[in-house]
Coordinates of N, CA and C and ligand atoms in Angstrom, one line a residue:
M1 N 55.5 40.6 28.6 CA 55.4 41.8 28.3 C 54.2 41.6 27.0
H2 N 53.0 42.0 27.4 CA 52.2 42.2 27.1 C 52.5 42.6 25.5
Q3 N 51.8 41.5 24.4 CA 52.2 42.0 23.0 C 51.0 42.7 22.4
P4 N 51.0 43.7 21.9 CA 49.6 44.2 21.0 C 49.1 43.1 20.1
H5 N 47.8 43.1 19.9 CA 47.5 42.2 19.3 C 47.3 42.9 17.6
V6 N 48.1 41.7 16.7 CA 47.9 42.5 15.4 C 47.3 41.5 14.9
P7 N 46.4 42.6 14.1 CA 45.2 41.6 13.2 C 45.8 41.0 11.8
P8 N 45.2 39.8 11.5 CA 46.3 39.1 10.0 C 45.8 40.2 8.8
P9 N 46.6 40.3 8.3 CA 46.8 41.0 6.9 C 45.0 41.1 6.1
P10 N 45.0 41.8 5.3 CA 43.6 40.9 4.6 C 44.0 40.0 3.8
D11 N 44.7 39.6 3.2 CA 45.4 38.5 2.1 C 44.6 37.3 2.4
R12 N 45.3 37.2 4.1 CA 44.8 36.4 4.6 C 43.8 35.6 5.2
R13 N 43.4 37.0 5.9 CA 41.7 36.8 6.3 C 40.7 36.6 5.3
N14 N 40.8 37.2 3.7 CA 40.1 36.9 3.0 C 40.3 35.3 2.6
F15 N 41.8 34.9 2.6 CA 41.9 33.4 1.9 C 41.3 32.7 3.3
L16 N 40.8 32.9 4.6 CA 40.5 31.6 5.3 C 38.8 32.0 5.2
T17 N 38.8 33.1 4.6 CA 36.8 33.1 4.3 C 36.5 32.4 3.5
K18 N 37.0 32.7 2.3 CA 36.5 31.9 0.7 C 37.1 30.3 1.2
A19 N 38.3 29.8 2.2 CA 38.8 28.2 2.6 C 37.5 27.6 3.1
A20 N 36.4 28.7 3.9 CA 35.9 28.3 4.7 C 34.6 28.2 4.3
S21 N 34.0 29.1 2.7 CA 32.7 28.6 2.3 C 32.8 28.1 1.5
I22 N 34.2 27.4 0.9 CA 34.2 26.0 -0.1 C 34.2 25.0 0.5
V23 N 34.3 25.0 2.4 CA 34.5 23.7 2.5 C 32.7 23.4 2.9
I24 N 32.1 24.6 3.5 CA 30.5 24.4 3.7 C 29.8 24.0 2.6
G25 N 30.2 24.7 1.2 CA 29.6 24.6 0.3 C 29.1 23.6 -0.3
G26 N 30.8 22.8 -0.7 CA 31.0 21.1 -0.7 C 30.0 20.2 0.2
A27 N 30.0 20.7 1.6 CA 29.6 20.0 2.0 C 27.9 19.8 1.7
L28 N 27.5 20.9 1.3 CA 26.2 20.9 1.2 C 26.0 20.9 0.1
A29 N 26.6 20.6 -1.0 CA 26.3 20.0 -2.4 C 26.6 18.8 -2.3
V30 N 27.6 18.0 -1.2 CA 27.1 16.6 -1.3 C 26.2 16.2 -0.3
V31 N 25.6 16.8 0.6 CA 24.4 16.4 1.5 C 22.9 16.3 0.7
A32 N 22.5 17.5 0.2 CA 21.7 17.9 -0.3 C 21.3 16.9 -1.4
P33 N 22.0 16.5 -2.3 CA 21.7 15.1 -3.3 C 21.4 14.3 -2.7
V34 N 22.1 13.3 -1.8 CA 22.0 12.6 -0.8 C 20.8 12.5 -0.4
A35 N 20.3 13.6 0.1 CA 19.4 13.7 1.4 C 17.9 13.4 0.1
G36 N 18.1 14.6 -0.9 CA 17.4 13.9 -2.1 C 17.4 12.6 -2.6
L37 N 18.5 11.8 -2.8 CA 17.8 10.6 -3.0 C 17.5 9.8 -1.7
F38 N 17.6 9.5 -0.8 CA 16.4 9.2 0.4 C 15.0 9.3 0.0
V39 N 14.6 10.5 -0.4 CA 13.2 10.9 -0.4 C 12.8 10.4 -1.9
L40 N 14.1 10.1 -2.8 CA 13.1 9.5 -4.1 C 13.0 7.8 -3.4
L41 N 14.1 7.6 -2.6 CA 14.5 5.7 -3.1 C 13.4 5.5 -2.1
D42 N 12.5 6.6 -1.1 CA 12.1 5.9 -0.1 C 10.8 4.6 0.2
P43 N 10.0 5.2 -1.1 CA 9.5 3.8 -1.2 C 10.1 2.3 -1.5
L44 N 11.4 2.8 -1.8 CA 11.6 1.6 -2.1 C 12.1 0.6 -0.8
R45 N 12.3 1.2 0.4 CA 13.1 0.8 1.5 C 11.8 0.8 2.5
R46 N 10.4 1.3 2.1 CA 9.7 0.2 2.6 C 9.4 -0.9 2.6
K47 N 9.0 -1.7 3.6 CA 8.4 -3.1 3.7 C 7.2 -2.7 4.2
S48 N 6.6 -3.7 2.9 CA 4.9 -3.9 3.5 C 4.5 -5.9 3.8
Q49 N 3.6 -5.6 4.1 CA 3.5 -7.5 4.4 C 2.2 -7.9 2.9
A50 N 2.8 -6.6 1.8 CA 1.7 -7.6 1.2 C 2.8 -8.9 0.3
G51 N 1.4 -9.8 0.3 CA 1.9 -11.1 -0.1 C 1.4 -12.1 1.2
T52 N 1.8 -11.2 1.7 CA 1.5 -12.8 3.5 C 0.4 -12.6 3.7
F53 N 0.1 -13.6 4.9 CA -1.3 -13.6 5.4 C -1.1 -12.6 6.0
V54 N -2.6 -12.1 6.3 CA -3.2 -11.1 7.5 C -4.3 -11.1 7.6
K55 N -5.0 -11.3 9.2 CA -5.6 -11.8 9.9 C -6.9 -10.4 9.8
V56 N -7.8 -10.7 9.0 CA -8.7 -10.0 8.4 C -10.4 -10.2 9.3
G57 N -11.0 -11.0 9.8 CA -11.7 -11.2 11.0 C -11.6 -12.9 11.4
S58 N -13.6 -12.7 11.4 CA -13.8 -14.5 12.1 C -14.7 -14.9 12.0
L59 N -15.0 -15.8 11.2 CA -15.9 -16.9 11.2 C -17.4 -16.0 11.7
S60 N -16.9 -15.9 13.2 CA -18.5 -15.3 13.9 C -18.8 -14.0 13.5
S61 N -17.8 -13.2 12.0 CA -18.9 -11.6 12.1 C -19.2 -12.1 10.4
L62 N -19.2 -13.3 9.8 CA -19.3 -13.4 8.2 C -21.2 -13.7 8.8
P63 N -22.0 -13.4 7.8 CA -23.3 -13.6 7.7 C -23.7 -15.1 7.1
A64 N -25.2 -15.6 7.5 CA -24.8 -17.0 6.9 C -25.8 -17.1 5.7
G65 N -26.2 -17.5 4.8 CA -27.0 -17.2 3.9 C -26.0 -16.9 2.4
G66 N -24.4 -17.2 3.0 CA -23.8 -16.5 1.5 C -23.5 -15.1 1.5
A67 N -24.3 -14.3 2.0 CA -24.0 -12.8 2.0 C -22.6 -12.3 2.3
A68 N -21.9 -11.4 1.2 CA -20.5 -10.9 1.2 C -20.4 -10.0 3.0
Q69 N -19.6 -9.8 3.5 CA -19.2 -8.8 4.2 C -17.7 -8.1 3.8
K70 N -17.7 -6.5 4.0 CA -16.5 -6.2 3.8 C -15.2 -6.0 4.8
F71 N -14.4 -6.0 4.6 CA -13.7 -5.7 5.8 C -12.5 -4.8 5.4
Q72 N -12.0 -3.9 6.1 CA -10.8 -3.1 5.6 C -9.8 -4.7 6.2
V73 N -8.5 -4.1 5.0 CA -7.1 -4.8 5.6 C -5.9 -3.9 6.0
L74 N -5.5 -3.9 7.0 CA -4.8 -3.5 7.9 C -3.5 -4.4 7.4
E75 N -2.3 -3.7 7.9 CA -1.0 -4.0 7.6 C 0.3 -3.4 8.1
T76 N 1.3 -3.9 8.7 CA 1.9 -3.1 9.4 C 3.6 -2.5 8.4
K77 N 3.7 -1.7 8.3 CA 4.8 -1.1 6.9 C 6.0 -0.8 7.8
T78 N 7.4 -1.2 7.5 CA 8.3 -0.9 7.9 C 9.6 0.0 6.9
D79 N 10.3 0.4 8.1 CA 11.4 1.1 6.4 C 12.3 1.3 7.6
V80 N 13.0 2.1 7.2 CA 14.5 2.3 8.2 C 14.3 2.6 9.6
W81 N 13.8 3.7 9.5 CA 12.9 4.4 10.7 C 11.5 3.9 11.7
N82 N 11.3 3.8 11.0 CA 9.9 3.3 11.9 C 9.1 2.3 11.4
V83 N 8.6 1.6 12.0 CA 7.6 0.1 12.2 C 6.4 1.1 12.0
T84 N 5.5 0.9 11.1 CA 4.1 1.2 11.8 C 2.9 0.3 11.3
P85 N 2.7 0.4 12.8 CA 0.9 -0.5 12.2 C 0.2 -0.3 12.0
N86 N -1.0 -1.2 11.5 CA -2.3 -0.8 11.4 C -2.3 0.7 10.3
E87 N -1.6 -0.1 9.1 CA -2.2 0.9 7.8 C -2.6 0.4 6.9
P88 N -4.0 1.3 6.5 CA -4.9 0.5 5.7 C -4.8 0.3 4.4
V89 N -4.4 -0.8 4.1 CA -3.9 -0.5 2.4 C -4.9 -1.4 1.1
G90 N -6.3 -1.9 1.5 CA -7.3 -2.0 0.6 C -8.0 -2.5 1.5
A91 N -9.1 -3.4 1.0 CA -10.3 -4.0 1.4 C -11.2 -5.2 0.8
V92 N -11.4 -6.2 1.3 CA -11.9 -7.3 1.0 C -13.2 -7.7 1.2
Y93 N -13.9 -8.3 0.1 CA -15.0 -9.0 1.0 C -14.9 -10.4 0.9
L94 N -15.5 -10.9 1.9 CA -15.6 -12.1 2.4 C -16.8 -12.8 2.6
Q95 N -17.1 -14.0 2.0 CA -18.2 -14.6 1.8 C -18.2 -16.4 2.4
R96 N -19.0 -16.5 3.2 CA -19.4 -18.0 3.6 C -19.7 -19.0 1.9
V97 N -18.6 -20.0 1.7 CA -18.7 -20.5 0.5 C -18.8 -21.9 0.8
G98 N -19.5 -22.9 2.2 CA -19.1 -24.0 3.0 C -19.2 -24.1 4.0
E99 N -19.0 -25.3 4.6 CA -18.7 -25.7 5.9 C -16.9 -25.3 6.2
G100 N -16.7 -24.1 6.7 CA -15.5 -23.6 6.8 C -14.7 -23.3 6.3
K101 N -15.1 -23.2 5.0 CA -14.9 -22.6 3.8 C -15.4 -21.2 3.4
V102 N -13.8 -20.2 2.3 CA -14.3 -18.8 2.8 C -14.2 -17.9 1.5
R103 N -14.7 -17.5 0.7 CA -13.7 -17.0 -0.7 C -13.5 -15.6 0.0
A104 N -12.6 -15.2 -0.4 CA -11.8 -13.7 -0.2 C -11.6 -12.7 -2.0
L105 N -12.6 -11.9 -2.3 CA -12.4 -11.1 -3.2 C -11.5 -9.3 -2.8
N106 N -10.4 -9.2 -3.7 CA -10.3 -7.7 -3.3 C -11.4 -6.9 -3.5
A107 N -11.6 -5.8 -2.7 CA -13.0 -4.8 -2.8 C -12.9 -4.2 -3.8
K108 N -11.3 -3.9 -4.8 CA -11.2 -3.1 -5.7 C -11.6 -3.3 -6.9
C109 N -12.5 -2.5 -7.7 CA -12.6 -2.8 -9.4 C -11.4 -3.3 -10.3
P110 N -11.1 -4.0 -10.5 CA -10.0 -4.0 -12.0 C -10.2 -2.9 -12.7
H111 N -11.1 -2.5 -13.1 CA -11.3 -1.4 -14.6 C -10.4 -0.1 -14.3
A112 N -11.1 0.3 -12.8 CA -9.9 1.8 -12.1 C -9.6 1.7 -11.0
G113 N -10.2 1.0 -9.9 CA -9.9 0.6 -8.9 C -10.6 1.2 -8.0
C114 N -11.9 1.5 -8.4 CA -12.8 2.0 -7.4 C -13.4 0.7 -6.1
F115 N -14.1 0.8 -5.5 CA -14.4 0.0 -4.7 C -15.7 -0.3 -5.1
V116 N -15.9 -1.6 -5.1 CA -16.8 -2.5 -5.4 C -18.2 -2.1 -3.9
N117 N -19.8 -2.2 -4.9 CA -20.9 -2.5 -3.5 C -21.5 -3.9 -3.3
F118 N -21.4 -4.8 -2.6 CA -22.4 -5.3 -2.7 C -23.8 -5.8 -2.3
K119 N -24.4 -5.9 -3.3 CA -25.7 -5.8 -3.7 C -26.3 -7.2 -3.1
P120 N -26.8 -7.0 -2.2 CA -27.8 -8.5 -1.3 C -28.9 -8.5 -1.9
G121 N -29.4 -9.4 -1.4 CA -31.0 -10.1 -2.3 C -31.2 -11.4 -2.7
D122 N -32.1 -11.7 -3.8 CA -32.0 -12.5 -4.3 C -31.2 -12.2 -5.4
A123 N -30.8 -11.8 -5.9 CA -29.4 -12.0 -7.0 C -28.1 -11.5 -6.6
M124 N -27.6 -11.8 -5.7 CA -26.9 -11.2 -4.9 C -25.6 -10.8 -6.1
H125 N -25.2 -9.6 -5.9 CA -23.9 -9.0 -7.0 C -23.0 -8.4 -6.4
Y126 N -21.6 -8.2 -7.2 CA -21.2 -7.2 -6.9 C -21.3 -6.1 -8.1
H127 N -21.5 -4.7 -7.6 CA -21.4 -3.6 -8.6 C -20.6 -2.4 -8.3
C128 N -19.7 -2.0 -9.7 CA -19.0 -0.6 -9.3 C -19.7 0.3 -9.7
P129 N -19.7 1.3 -8.5 CA -20.3 1.9 -9.1 C -19.8 3.6 -10.0
C130 N -19.0 3.2 -10.5 CA -17.8 3.9 -11.1 C -18.2 3.9 -12.7
H131 N -18.3 2.9 -13.1 CA -18.8 3.0 -14.7 C -19.6 1.7 -14.6
N132 N -20.3 1.3 -13.6 CA -21.1 0.1 -14.2 C -20.9 -1.8 -14.5
S133 N -19.7 -1.7 -13.9 CA -19.3 -3.1 -14.0 C -20.2 -3.5 -12.9
S134 N -20.4 -5.1 -13.0 CA -21.0 -6.5 -12.1 C -20.4 -7.1 -12.8
F135 N -20.5 -7.6 -11.0 CA -19.5 -9.1 -11.1 C -20.5 -10.5 -10.0
G136 N -20.3 -11.5 -10.7 CA -21.2 -12.8 -9.5 C -20.4 -12.7 -8.1
M137 N -21.6 -13.6 -7.4 CA -20.5 -13.9 -6.1 C -19.2 -14.2 -6.0
D138 N -18.8 -15.3 -7.2 CA -17.9 -15.7 -7.3 C -16.7 -14.8 -8.5
G139 N -17.1 -13.8 -8.0 CA -16.5 -12.6 -9.0 C -16.4 -12.1 -10.3
K140 N -16.6 -13.3 -10.5 CA -16.9 -13.4 -12.6 C -17.6 -11.9 -13.0
I141 N -17.3 -11.6 -14.4 CA -17.9 -10.4 -14.9 C -19.7 -11.3 -15.2
L142 N -20.1 -10.1 -14.5 CA -21.9 -10.4 -14.8 C -22.1 -9.9 -16.4
N143 N -21.7 -8.6 -16.7 CA -22.1 -8.3 -17.7 C -21.3 -7.8 -18.5
P144 N -21.7 -8.6 -19.8 CA -20.8 -8.4 -21.2 C -20.3 -7.4 -21.7
N145 N -21.1 -5.9 -21.3 CA -20.7 -4.7 -21.6 C -19.4 -4.1 -20.7
S146 N -19.6 -5.0 -19.7 CA -18.7 -4.8 -18.4 C -16.6 -4.0 -19.4
P147 N -17.0 -2.7 -18.6 CA -15.5 -2.2 -19.1 C -14.2 -2.7 -17.7
S148 N -15.0 -3.5 -16.9 CA -13.5 -4.2 -16.3 C -13.1 -5.2 -17.2
P149 N -12.0 -5.4 -17.0 CA -10.7 -6.0 -18.4 C -11.0 -7.5 -17.7
R150 N -11.4 -7.7 -16.0 CA -10.8 -9.3 -16.1 C -11.7 -9.3 -14.4
A151 N -12.5 -10.2 -14.2 CA -12.8 -10.5 -12.6 C -12.6 -9.9 -11.5
L152 N -13.6 -9.8 -10.5 CA -12.9 -9.4 -9.2 C -11.4 -10.4 -9.1
D153 N -10.9 -9.4 -8.3 CA -9.0 -10.8 -7.8 C -9.6 -11.3 -6.9
E154 N -9.3 -12.7 -6.8 CA -9.8 -14.1 -5.3 C -8.0 -13.9 -5.1
L155 N -8.7 -13.9 -3.6 CA -6.9 -13.6 -2.9 C -7.3 -15.0 -1.8
P156 N -6.0 -16.1 -1.6 CA -6.1 -17.1 -0.7 C -6.7 -16.8 0.8
V157 N -6.7 -17.8 1.0 CA -7.3 -17.8 2.6 C -6.9 -19.2 3.5
E158 N -7.1 -18.3 4.7 CA -6.8 -19.7 5.2 C -7.3 -19.2 6.7
L159 N -7.9 -20.6 7.0 CA -8.8 -20.7 8.4 C -7.9 -21.0 9.8
R160 N -7.7 -20.2 10.5 CA -6.9 -20.8 11.8 C -7.9 -20.4 13.0
G161 N -8.1 -21.4 13.6 CA -9.2 -21.6 14.3 C -10.3 -20.8 14.0
T162 N -11.1 -19.9 14.2 CA -12.4 -18.9 13.7 C -11.7 -17.9 13.1
E163 N -10.3 -17.9 12.6 CA -10.0 -16.7 12.1 C -9.2 -16.8 11.1
I164 N -10.4 -15.6 10.2 CA -9.8 -15.6 8.7 C -8.2 -14.5 8.3
W165 N -7.5 -15.3 7.5 CA -6.6 -14.7 7.0 C -6.6 -14.7 5.6
V166 N -6.3 -13.9 5.6 CA -6.1 -13.7 3.9 C -4.6 -13.1 3.2
R167 N -4.4 -14.4 2.2 CA -2.8 -13.0 1.4 C -3.1 -12.2 0.7
F168 N -3.1 -10.7 1.4 CA -3.6 -9.8 0.6 C -2.4 -9.4 -0.7
Q169 N -3.5 -8.9 -1.4 CA -2.7 -8.4 -2.8 C -3.8 -7.2 -3.1
N170 N -2.9 -6.1 -3.7 CA -3.4 -5.6 -4.7 C -3.0 -6.0 -6.3
F171 N -3.4 -5.6 -7.2 CA -3.3 -5.7 -8.8 C -3.7 -4.5 -9.1
R172 N -2.7 -4.2 -10.7 CA -2.5 -3.4 -11.4 C -4.0 -3.1 -12.1
A173 N -4.5 -2.1 -12.1 CA -5.9 -1.8 -12.7 C -6.0 -1.5 -14.3
G174 N -6.8 -2.4 -15.2 CA -7.0 -2.0 -16.0 C -6.6 -2.7 -17.5
V175 N -5.8 -4.0 -16.9 CA -5.5 -5.1 -17.7 C -5.7 -6.4 -17.4
K176 N -5.7 -7.2 -18.2 CA -6.7 -7.7 -18.6 C -5.9 -9.3 -17.2
D177 N -4.6 -9.1 -17.8 CA -4.0 -10.0 -16.4 C -3.9 -9.7 -15.1
R178 N -3.3 -10.8 -13.9 CA -3.2 -9.9 -12.9 C -1.7 -9.0 -12.7
E179 N -1.8 -8.6 -12.6 CA -0.3 -8.1 -12.2 C 0.2 -7.5 -10.7
P180 N 0.3 -8.2 -10.0 CA 1.1 -7.6 -8.6 C 1.0 -5.9 -8.1
V181 N 1.2 -5.1 -7.4 CA 1.8 -3.8 -7.5 C 2.1 -3.5 -5.9
Ligands
FES201 S1 -13.6 1.7 -12.1 FE1 -15.6 -0.1 -11.5 S2 -16.2 0.2 -13.7 FE2 -14.5 1.5 -14.0

């Protein structure tokens, strides 16, 4: 026999609606802060190759005669979701300093992080266009009034055949001692 549908009493309907909104609201209250925390901690979960050797160039691309050549440094960044190859992380100047020897200087000025320019000619040197710091080819400060608190940051180099590998690292700007960042 067909039973006519009897709607639940209003009190029961109200109870179910309230219960559902409490459950959904509670879930959102948990999910939103956790998602926010993930975004906040994202840089911590990212890994870069900082401090490891990366291939920067080849011996054949370096000019003879001691002139420096600027190279962009690309690294692979990884986090829990992605592997991102060829991310630009900075630049270096490479210079031949003898048979099978190469010097690498981080191209960022230690004063405030502008990129320095290589000045060729009889008195080759590096010059920072932002506040006029100048540096010798070995990276040392040339101008005693230079606002840069330290020399250009030299980086370890490894020659693998004709390939030039550099242990790339950025350092904090504006301080006397080198602090990796
Ligand atoms: S950033 Fe180079 S001198 Fe200021």
